XYZ file of C-alpha atoms in Angstrom:
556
model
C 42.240 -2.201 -3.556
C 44.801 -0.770 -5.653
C 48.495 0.080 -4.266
C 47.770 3.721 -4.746
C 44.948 3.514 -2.510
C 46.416 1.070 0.155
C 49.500 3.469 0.300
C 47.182 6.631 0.692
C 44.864 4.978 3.424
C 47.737 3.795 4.984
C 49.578 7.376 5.220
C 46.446 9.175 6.689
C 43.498 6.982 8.115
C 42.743 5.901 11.705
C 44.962 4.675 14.277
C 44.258 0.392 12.975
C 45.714 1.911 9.921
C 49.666 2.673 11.481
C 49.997 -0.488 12.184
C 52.170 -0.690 15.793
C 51.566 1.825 18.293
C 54.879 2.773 18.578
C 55.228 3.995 15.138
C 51.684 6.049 15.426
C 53.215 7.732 18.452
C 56.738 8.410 16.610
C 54.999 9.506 13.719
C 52.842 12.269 15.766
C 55.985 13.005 17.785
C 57.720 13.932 15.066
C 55.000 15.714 13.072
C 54.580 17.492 16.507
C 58.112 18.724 16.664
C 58.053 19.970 12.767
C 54.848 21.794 13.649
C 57.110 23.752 16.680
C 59.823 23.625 14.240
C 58.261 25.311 11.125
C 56.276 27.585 13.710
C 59.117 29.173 15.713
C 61.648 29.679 12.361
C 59.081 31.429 10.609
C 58.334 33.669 14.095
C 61.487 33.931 15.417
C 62.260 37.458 13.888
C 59.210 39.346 16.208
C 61.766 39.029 19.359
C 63.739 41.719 17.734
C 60.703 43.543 16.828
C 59.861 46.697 19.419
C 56.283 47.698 20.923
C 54.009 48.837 18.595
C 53.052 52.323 18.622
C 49.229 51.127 18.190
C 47.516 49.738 21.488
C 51.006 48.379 23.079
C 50.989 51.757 25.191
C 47.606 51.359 26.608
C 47.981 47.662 26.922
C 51.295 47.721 28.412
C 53.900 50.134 27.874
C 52.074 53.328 29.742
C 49.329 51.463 31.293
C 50.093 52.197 34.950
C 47.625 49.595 35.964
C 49.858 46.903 35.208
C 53.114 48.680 34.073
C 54.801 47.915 37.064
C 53.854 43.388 37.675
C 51.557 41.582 38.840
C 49.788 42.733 42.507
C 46.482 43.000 44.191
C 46.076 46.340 42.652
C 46.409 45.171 39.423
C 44.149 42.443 40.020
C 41.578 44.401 40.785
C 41.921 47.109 37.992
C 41.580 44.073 35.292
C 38.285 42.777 37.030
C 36.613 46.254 37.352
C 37.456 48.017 33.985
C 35.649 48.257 30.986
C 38.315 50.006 28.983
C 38.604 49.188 25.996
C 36.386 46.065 26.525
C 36.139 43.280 29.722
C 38.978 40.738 29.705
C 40.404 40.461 32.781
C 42.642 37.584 32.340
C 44.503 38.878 29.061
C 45.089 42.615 31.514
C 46.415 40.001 34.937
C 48.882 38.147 31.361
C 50.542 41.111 30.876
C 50.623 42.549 34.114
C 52.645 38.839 34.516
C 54.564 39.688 31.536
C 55.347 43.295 33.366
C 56.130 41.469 36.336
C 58.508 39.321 34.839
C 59.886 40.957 31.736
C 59.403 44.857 32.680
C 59.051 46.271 29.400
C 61.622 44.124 27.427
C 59.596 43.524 24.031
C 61.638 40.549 23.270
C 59.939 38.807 26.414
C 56.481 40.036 25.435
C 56.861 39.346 22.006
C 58.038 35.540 22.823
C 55.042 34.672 24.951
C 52.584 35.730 22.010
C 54.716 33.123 20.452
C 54.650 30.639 22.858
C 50.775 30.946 22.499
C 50.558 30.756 19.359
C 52.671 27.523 19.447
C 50.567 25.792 22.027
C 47.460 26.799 19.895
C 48.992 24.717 16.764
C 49.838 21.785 19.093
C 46.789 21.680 20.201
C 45.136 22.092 17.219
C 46.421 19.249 16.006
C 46.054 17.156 18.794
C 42.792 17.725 19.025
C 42.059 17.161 15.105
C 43.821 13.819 15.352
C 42.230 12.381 18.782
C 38.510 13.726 17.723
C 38.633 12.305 13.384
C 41.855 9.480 13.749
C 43.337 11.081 10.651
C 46.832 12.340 11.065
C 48.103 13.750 8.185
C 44.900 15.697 7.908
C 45.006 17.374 11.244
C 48.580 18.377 10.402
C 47.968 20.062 7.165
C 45.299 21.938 9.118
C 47.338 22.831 12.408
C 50.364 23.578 9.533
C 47.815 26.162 7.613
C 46.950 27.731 10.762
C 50.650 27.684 12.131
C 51.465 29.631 8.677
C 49.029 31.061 7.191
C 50.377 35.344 6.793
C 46.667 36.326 8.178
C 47.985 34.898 11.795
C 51.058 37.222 11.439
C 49.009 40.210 13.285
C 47.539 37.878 16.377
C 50.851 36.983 16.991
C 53.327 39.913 16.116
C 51.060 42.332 17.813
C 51.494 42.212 21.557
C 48.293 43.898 22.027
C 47.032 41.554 20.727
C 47.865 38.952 23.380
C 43.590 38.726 24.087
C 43.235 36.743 20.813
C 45.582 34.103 21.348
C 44.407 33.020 25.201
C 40.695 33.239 23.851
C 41.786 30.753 21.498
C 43.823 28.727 23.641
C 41.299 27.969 26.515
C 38.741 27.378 23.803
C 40.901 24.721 22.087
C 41.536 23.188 25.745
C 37.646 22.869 26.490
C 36.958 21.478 22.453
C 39.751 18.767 23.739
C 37.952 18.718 27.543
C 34.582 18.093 25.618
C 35.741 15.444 23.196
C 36.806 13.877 26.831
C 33.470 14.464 28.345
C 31.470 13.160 25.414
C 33.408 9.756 25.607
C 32.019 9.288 29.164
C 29.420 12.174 30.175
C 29.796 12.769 33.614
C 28.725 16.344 35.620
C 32.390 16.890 37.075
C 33.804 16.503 33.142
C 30.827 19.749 32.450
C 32.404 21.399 35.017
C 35.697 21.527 33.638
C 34.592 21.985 30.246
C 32.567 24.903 31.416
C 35.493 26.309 33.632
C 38.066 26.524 30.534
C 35.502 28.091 28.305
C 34.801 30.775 31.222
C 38.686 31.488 31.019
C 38.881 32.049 27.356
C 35.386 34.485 27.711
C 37.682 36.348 30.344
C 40.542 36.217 28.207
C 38.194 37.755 24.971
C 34.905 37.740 24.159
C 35.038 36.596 20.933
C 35.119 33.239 21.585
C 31.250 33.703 22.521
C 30.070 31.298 19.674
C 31.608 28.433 21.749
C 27.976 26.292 22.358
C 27.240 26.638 18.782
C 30.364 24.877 18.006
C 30.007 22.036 20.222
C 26.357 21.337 18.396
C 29.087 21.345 14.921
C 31.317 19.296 16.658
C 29.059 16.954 17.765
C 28.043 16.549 14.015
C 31.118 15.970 13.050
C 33.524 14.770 13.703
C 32.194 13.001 17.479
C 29.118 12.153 15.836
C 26.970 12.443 19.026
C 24.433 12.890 16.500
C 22.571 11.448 13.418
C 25.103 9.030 13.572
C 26.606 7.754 9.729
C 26.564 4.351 8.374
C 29.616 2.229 9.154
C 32.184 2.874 6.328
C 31.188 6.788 5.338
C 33.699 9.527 5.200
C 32.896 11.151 8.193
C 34.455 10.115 10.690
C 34.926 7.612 12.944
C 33.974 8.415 16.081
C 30.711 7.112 16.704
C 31.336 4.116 14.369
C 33.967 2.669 16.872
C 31.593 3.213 19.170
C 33.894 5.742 21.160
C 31.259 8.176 21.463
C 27.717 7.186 22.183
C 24.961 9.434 20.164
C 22.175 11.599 21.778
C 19.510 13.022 20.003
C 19.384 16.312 18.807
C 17.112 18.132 21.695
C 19.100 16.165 24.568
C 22.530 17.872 23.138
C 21.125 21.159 22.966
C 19.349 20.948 26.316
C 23.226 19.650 27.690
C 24.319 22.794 26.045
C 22.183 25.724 28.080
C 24.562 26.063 30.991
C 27.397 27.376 27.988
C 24.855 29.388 26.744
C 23.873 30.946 30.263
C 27.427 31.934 29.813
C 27.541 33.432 27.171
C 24.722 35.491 27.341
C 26.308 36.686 30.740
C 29.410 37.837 28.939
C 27.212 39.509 26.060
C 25.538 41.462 28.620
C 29.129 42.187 30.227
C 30.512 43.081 26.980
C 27.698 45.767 26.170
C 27.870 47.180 29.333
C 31.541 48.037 28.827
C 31.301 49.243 25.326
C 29.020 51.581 26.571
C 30.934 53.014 29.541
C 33.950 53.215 27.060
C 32.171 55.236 24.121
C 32.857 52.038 21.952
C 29.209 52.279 21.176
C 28.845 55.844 19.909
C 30.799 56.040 16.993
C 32.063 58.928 15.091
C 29.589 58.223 12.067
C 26.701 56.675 13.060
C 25.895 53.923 10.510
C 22.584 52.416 10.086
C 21.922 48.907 10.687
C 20.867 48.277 6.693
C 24.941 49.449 6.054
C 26.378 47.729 9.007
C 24.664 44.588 7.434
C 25.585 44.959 4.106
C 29.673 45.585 5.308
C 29.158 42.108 7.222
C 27.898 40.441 4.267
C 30.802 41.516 1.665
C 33.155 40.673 4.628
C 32.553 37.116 4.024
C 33.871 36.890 0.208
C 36.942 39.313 1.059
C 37.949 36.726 4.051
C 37.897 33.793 1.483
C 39.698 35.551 -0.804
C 42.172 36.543 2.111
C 42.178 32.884 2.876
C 43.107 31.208 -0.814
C 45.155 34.207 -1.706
C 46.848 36.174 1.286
C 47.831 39.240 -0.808
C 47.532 43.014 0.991
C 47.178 41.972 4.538
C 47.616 44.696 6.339
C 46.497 45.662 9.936
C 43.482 47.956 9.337
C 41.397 47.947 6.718
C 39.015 51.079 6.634
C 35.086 51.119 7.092
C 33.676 53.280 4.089
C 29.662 52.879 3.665
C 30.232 55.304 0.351
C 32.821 52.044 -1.034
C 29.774 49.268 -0.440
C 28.231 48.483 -4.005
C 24.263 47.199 -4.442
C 26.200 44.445 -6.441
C 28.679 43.348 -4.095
C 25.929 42.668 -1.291
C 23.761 41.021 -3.549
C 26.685 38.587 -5.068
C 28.088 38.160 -1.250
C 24.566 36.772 -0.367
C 24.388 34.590 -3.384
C 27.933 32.879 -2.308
C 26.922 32.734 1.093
C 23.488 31.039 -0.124
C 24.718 28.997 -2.602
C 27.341 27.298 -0.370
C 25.274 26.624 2.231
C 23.090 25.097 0.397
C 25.618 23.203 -1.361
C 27.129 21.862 1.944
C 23.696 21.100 3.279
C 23.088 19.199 -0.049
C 26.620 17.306 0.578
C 25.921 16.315 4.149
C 27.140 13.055 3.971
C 30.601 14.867 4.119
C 29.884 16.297 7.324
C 33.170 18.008 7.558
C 32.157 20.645 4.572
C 28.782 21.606 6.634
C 31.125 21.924 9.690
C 33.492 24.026 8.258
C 31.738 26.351 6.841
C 29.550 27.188 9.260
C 32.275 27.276 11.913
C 33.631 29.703 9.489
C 30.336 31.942 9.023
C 29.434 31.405 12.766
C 32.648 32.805 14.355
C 32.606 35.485 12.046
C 29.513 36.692 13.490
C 30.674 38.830 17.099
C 33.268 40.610 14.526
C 31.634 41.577 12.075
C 30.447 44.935 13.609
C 26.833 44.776 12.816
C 26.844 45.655 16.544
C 30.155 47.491 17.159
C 31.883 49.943 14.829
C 35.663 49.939 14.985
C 38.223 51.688 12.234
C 38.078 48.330 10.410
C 35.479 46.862 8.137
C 37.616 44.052 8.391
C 40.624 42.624 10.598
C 43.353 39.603 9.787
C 43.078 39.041 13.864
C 38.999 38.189 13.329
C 40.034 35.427 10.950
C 42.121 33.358 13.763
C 39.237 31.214 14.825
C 37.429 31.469 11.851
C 39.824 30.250 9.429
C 39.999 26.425 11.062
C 36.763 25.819 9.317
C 38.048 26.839 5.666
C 40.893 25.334 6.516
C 39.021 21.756 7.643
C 37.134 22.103 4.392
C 40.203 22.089 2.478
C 42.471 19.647 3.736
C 39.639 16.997 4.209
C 37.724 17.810 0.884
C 41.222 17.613 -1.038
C 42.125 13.960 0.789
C 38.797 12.971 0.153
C 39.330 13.520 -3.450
C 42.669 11.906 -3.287
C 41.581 9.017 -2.197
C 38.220 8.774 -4.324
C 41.057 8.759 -7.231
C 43.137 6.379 -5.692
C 45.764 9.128 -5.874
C 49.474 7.808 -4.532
C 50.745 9.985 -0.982
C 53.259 11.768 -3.513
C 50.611 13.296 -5.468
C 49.347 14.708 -1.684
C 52.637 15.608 -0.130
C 54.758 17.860 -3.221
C 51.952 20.404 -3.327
C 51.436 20.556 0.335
C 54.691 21.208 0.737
C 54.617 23.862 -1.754
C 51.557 25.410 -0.706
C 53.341 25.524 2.825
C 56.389 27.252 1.784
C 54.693 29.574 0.013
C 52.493 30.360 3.070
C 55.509 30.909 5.180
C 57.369 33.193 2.483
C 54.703 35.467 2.748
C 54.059 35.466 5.861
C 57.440 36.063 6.822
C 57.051 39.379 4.218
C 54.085 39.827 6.458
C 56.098 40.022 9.953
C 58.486 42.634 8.506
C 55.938 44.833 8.244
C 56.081 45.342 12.096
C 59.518 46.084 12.756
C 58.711 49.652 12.930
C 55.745 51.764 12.906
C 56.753 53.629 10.272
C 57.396 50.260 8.326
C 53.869 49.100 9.448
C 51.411 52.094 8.511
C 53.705 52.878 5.522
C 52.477 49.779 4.270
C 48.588 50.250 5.003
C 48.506 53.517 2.835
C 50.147 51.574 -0.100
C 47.354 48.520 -0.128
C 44.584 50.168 0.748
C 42.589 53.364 -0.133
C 41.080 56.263 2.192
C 42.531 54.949 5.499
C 42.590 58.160 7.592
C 43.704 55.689 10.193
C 46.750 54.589 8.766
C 47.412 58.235 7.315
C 47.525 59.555 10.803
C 49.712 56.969 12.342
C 52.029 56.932 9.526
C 52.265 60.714 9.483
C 53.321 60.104 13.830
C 55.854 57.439 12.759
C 57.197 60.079 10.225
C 57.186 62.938 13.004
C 59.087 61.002 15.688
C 62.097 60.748 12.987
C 61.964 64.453 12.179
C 60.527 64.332 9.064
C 58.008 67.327 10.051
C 56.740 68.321 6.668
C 56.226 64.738 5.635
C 54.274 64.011 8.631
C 52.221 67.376 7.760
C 51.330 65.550 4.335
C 50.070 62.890 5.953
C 47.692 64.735 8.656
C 46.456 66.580 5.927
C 45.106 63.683 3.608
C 43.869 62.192 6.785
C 41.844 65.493 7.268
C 40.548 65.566 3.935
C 39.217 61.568 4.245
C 37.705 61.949 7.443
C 37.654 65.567 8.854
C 35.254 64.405 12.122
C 37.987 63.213 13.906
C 39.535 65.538 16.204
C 42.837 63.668 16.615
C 44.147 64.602 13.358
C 44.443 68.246 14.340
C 46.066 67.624 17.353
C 48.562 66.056 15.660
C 48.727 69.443 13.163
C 48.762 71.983 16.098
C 51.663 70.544 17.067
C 53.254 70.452 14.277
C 52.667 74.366 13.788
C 53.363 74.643 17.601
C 56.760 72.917 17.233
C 57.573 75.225 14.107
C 56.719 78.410 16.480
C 53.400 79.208 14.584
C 51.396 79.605 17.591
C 48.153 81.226 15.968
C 47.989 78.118 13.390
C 48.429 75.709 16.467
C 45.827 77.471 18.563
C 43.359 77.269 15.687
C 43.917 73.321 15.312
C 43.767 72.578 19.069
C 40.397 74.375 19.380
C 39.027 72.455 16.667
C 40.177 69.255 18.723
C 37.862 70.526 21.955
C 34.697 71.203 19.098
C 34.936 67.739 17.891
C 35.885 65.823 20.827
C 32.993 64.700 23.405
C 33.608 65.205 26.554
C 31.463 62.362 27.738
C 33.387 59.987 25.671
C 36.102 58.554 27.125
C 38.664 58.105 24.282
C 38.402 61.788 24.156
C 39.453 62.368 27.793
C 43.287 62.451 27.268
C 42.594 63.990 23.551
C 41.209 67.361 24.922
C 43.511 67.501 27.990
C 46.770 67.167 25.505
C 45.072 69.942 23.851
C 43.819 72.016 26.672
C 48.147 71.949 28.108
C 49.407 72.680 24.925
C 46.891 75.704 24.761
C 48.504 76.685 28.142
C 51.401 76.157 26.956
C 51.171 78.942 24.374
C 49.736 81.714 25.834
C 51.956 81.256 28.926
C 54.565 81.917 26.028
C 52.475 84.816 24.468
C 52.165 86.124 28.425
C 48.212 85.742 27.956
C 48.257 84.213 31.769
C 44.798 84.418 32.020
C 43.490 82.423 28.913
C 46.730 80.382 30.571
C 44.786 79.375 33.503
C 41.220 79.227 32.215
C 42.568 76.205 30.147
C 44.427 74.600 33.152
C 41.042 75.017 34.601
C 39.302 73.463 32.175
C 41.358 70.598 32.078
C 40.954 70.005 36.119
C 37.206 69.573 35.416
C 37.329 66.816 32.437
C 35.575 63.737 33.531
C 37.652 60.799 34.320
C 37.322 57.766 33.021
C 38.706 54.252 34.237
């Protein structure tokens, strides 16, 4: 063995490689620490940061539910609503926030940080205990710590759902590596219980099962155990583990399954009394496909090169291209088959298709959102490009007999200039004017962002600038009714009451009043309509709108 290679094994291979424990356990101590270190400077700046205009106020700010702490009442609210979607425990977090904080941001904003902390800790630990490689684990849990796609999980206090999901589903990975080491029914149990609190926390998290099967793969090896000596890992080569065959681990991994089915079905059922699932635009499934599919390349280019991240990016069936679906599907193909081809480095097989699996609930082939995209739907997703990564590059390193150095300088600088970025990226959300400001520049037709920026504008005066803004939002998407709300009252606030009377009763054509995102839309327009003919002394047309807006169907 050369000294190259003796240093490199010695820098990241199992625990017999540290030599005494006491240095192993200094040396993840203090990795630990840098990963809390490097974390917190680069997220410190979001407790000066205020609510965001977009979802804080129905998550928090004028959510009545929850507005005012933590009771029974509130308890109850998160288990029986279905708006937007079913996660009761992220709704009883910030009615604890409320309860605690009031509506401080700087309080909000540092739990979402706190999370996101914990998540990177336990990332780590998890890496480490499960493969006995250190330094790997902590280029991945560094990655995810820094990475600018992360910047919108954890600057966003809405947001709040994505990073318990992903905590309780680290905490039963960790609970399972436990229970695999010494199967026993009460171990299940708690396995099963944490993954039930991250399904209550989001949904998204519903791939967990599939994961375990991965995880078993590699790096536990509970099955098709390696030859001594392969690359691996070394879990079921010490013996730690003991292997199952393939039908007795997927037989042990029904009651998960029964779970997630059950929060499938709970998830439908509330996207349906919402309106989540009668879009605007119907798409057909053939489109919906076909966005999923291109999704995949734009994520791994988001991934290797972070460059205009922004928080929506718009869904536009006109934008998808025969080509680009049919060169998606070739990468997707062509990987897979190349990591299935590779198997003997399980981690490649494992990464990717944690990385295509996870993907899967978000990548609205069954909901339409706004977004054809979202940085948030990479959290989870992005641990298996980033396993890929670090292990395939340490593999090579050590294949070469490469020294540590040649390892840790462009680490390091891929780390900084992760965090330089990203800390571009969290300055983005110091305002809203700031944030959708910067969606118009990098991306193209976002009615979305048009809209919000043209608010952001209005609530600093700037009228006619706002006015530009509704208007190119009308002329990109002129189904939504919300857009002309905004317009009437902009002509209502100039005194041009015919103008404003003209947009509002375009917002009551377009809006349905079955759907409940449309509820509050048509009553704002039905009291400004009031509003104005009280002032023209039309008292009648006055009252039939006050009427009207007495008999809109509530929604809760």
């Amino acid at each position: 063995m050369t000294s190259s290679e003796s240093q490199f094994k010695g820098a990241d291979q199992s625990l017999t490689h540290w030599g005494p424990l006491q240095s192993f356990r200094t040396r993840n101590v203090l990795l630990s620490l840098l990963l809390v270190l490097a974390t917190g400077a680069l997220y410190c700046p979001v407790r000066n940061q205020p609510f965001s205009g977009y979802d804080d106020p129905a998550y928090i700010t004028s959510n009545i539910h929850l507005k005012y702490g933590l009771d029974w009442d509130a308890v109850k609210w998160a288990f029986t609503t279905s708006l937007p979607e079913w996660h009761p425990l992220t709704w009883l977090s910030h009615a604890l926030d409320c309860q605690l904080f009031h509506t401080n941001p700087a309080r909000h904003h540092e739990i979402n940080l706190l999370l996101h902390v914990l998540n990177v800790l336990l990332l780590f630990r998890i890496l480490q205990r499960a493969t006995g490689f250190m330094g790997r684990s902590f280029m991945v849990a560094a990655l995810f710590a820094l990475h600018p796609i992360n910047v919108e999980s954890v600057a966003w206090i809405a947001e709040r759902k994505n990073l318990l999901s992903m905590l309780f589903l680290l905490l039963a990975l960790g609970a399972y590596g436990w229970y695999a080491r010494k199967p026993r029914a009460d171990r299940y149990v708690v396995v099963a219980l944490l993954y039930a609190l991250g399904l209550l926390a989001k949904p998204q998290i519903i791939t967990f099962p599939c994961l375990l099967l991965l995880w078993d793969y590699w790096p536990l090896q509970r099955m098709f155990a390696s030859s001594p000596g392969s690359s691996s890992g070394i879990a079921a080569e010490a013996g730690v583990v003991p292997t199952k065959t393939f039908s007795w681990l997927l037989w042990e991994k029904l009651p998960l399954l029964a779970l997630s089915a059950g929060d499938a079905a709970i998830t439908v059922h509330a996207h349906r009394v919402s309106g989540a699932l009668k879009p605007l635009v119907s798409y057909p499934l053939a489109t919906r496909l076909q966005n999923a599919v291109i999704s995949y390349p734009r994520y791994i280019g988001k991934a290797l090169w972070p460059s205009r991240l922004t928080i929506l990016y718009p869904y536009s069936a006109s934008s998808i291209r025969g080509w680009q679906v049919l060169a998606s599907l070739i990468l997707l193909v062509v990987v897979s088959a190349l990591v299935i081809t590779w198997r003997h480095r399980r981690y490649l097989l494992v990464g990717w298709f944690w990385f295509v699996g996870t993907l899967v609930p978000m990548s609205g082939v069954i909901f339409i959102t706004d977004s054809a995209m979202a940085n948030r739907y990479a959290y989870l997703p992005f641990l298996g490009l980033f396993i890929m990564i670090c292990w395939g590059v340490s593999e090579m390193a050590r294949e070469r007999h490469l020294s540590l150095a040649w390892l840790a300088v462009p680490s390091v600088a891929v780390l900084l200039a992760l965090a330089v970025v990203a800390h571009r990226q969290i300055t983005y959300w110091n305002s809203d004017l700031d944030l959708w400001a910067h969606a118009v520049a990098v991306t193209r037709n976002n009615w979305v962002a048009e809209d919000n920026l043209g608010v952001a504008l209005s609530e600093r005066g700037r009228l006619d600038d706002a006015l530009t803004h509704y208007r190119a939002a009308a002329a990109i998407f002129p189904l939504h009714p919300i857009t002309y709300l905004y317009i009437g009252s902009y002509y209502q606030e100039l005194g041009n009451t015919q103008a404003a009377l003209e947009q509002y009763q375009k917002v009551l054509t377009l809006s349905d009043n079955a759907v409940a995102q449309y509820a509050s839309l048509r009553l704002m327009a039905l009291a400004n309509m009031a509003s104005i003919y009280r002032f023209l002394g039309d008292y009648t047309r006055a009252e039939e709108c006050i009427e009207s807006a007495k008999h809109l169907p509530t929604h809760d």
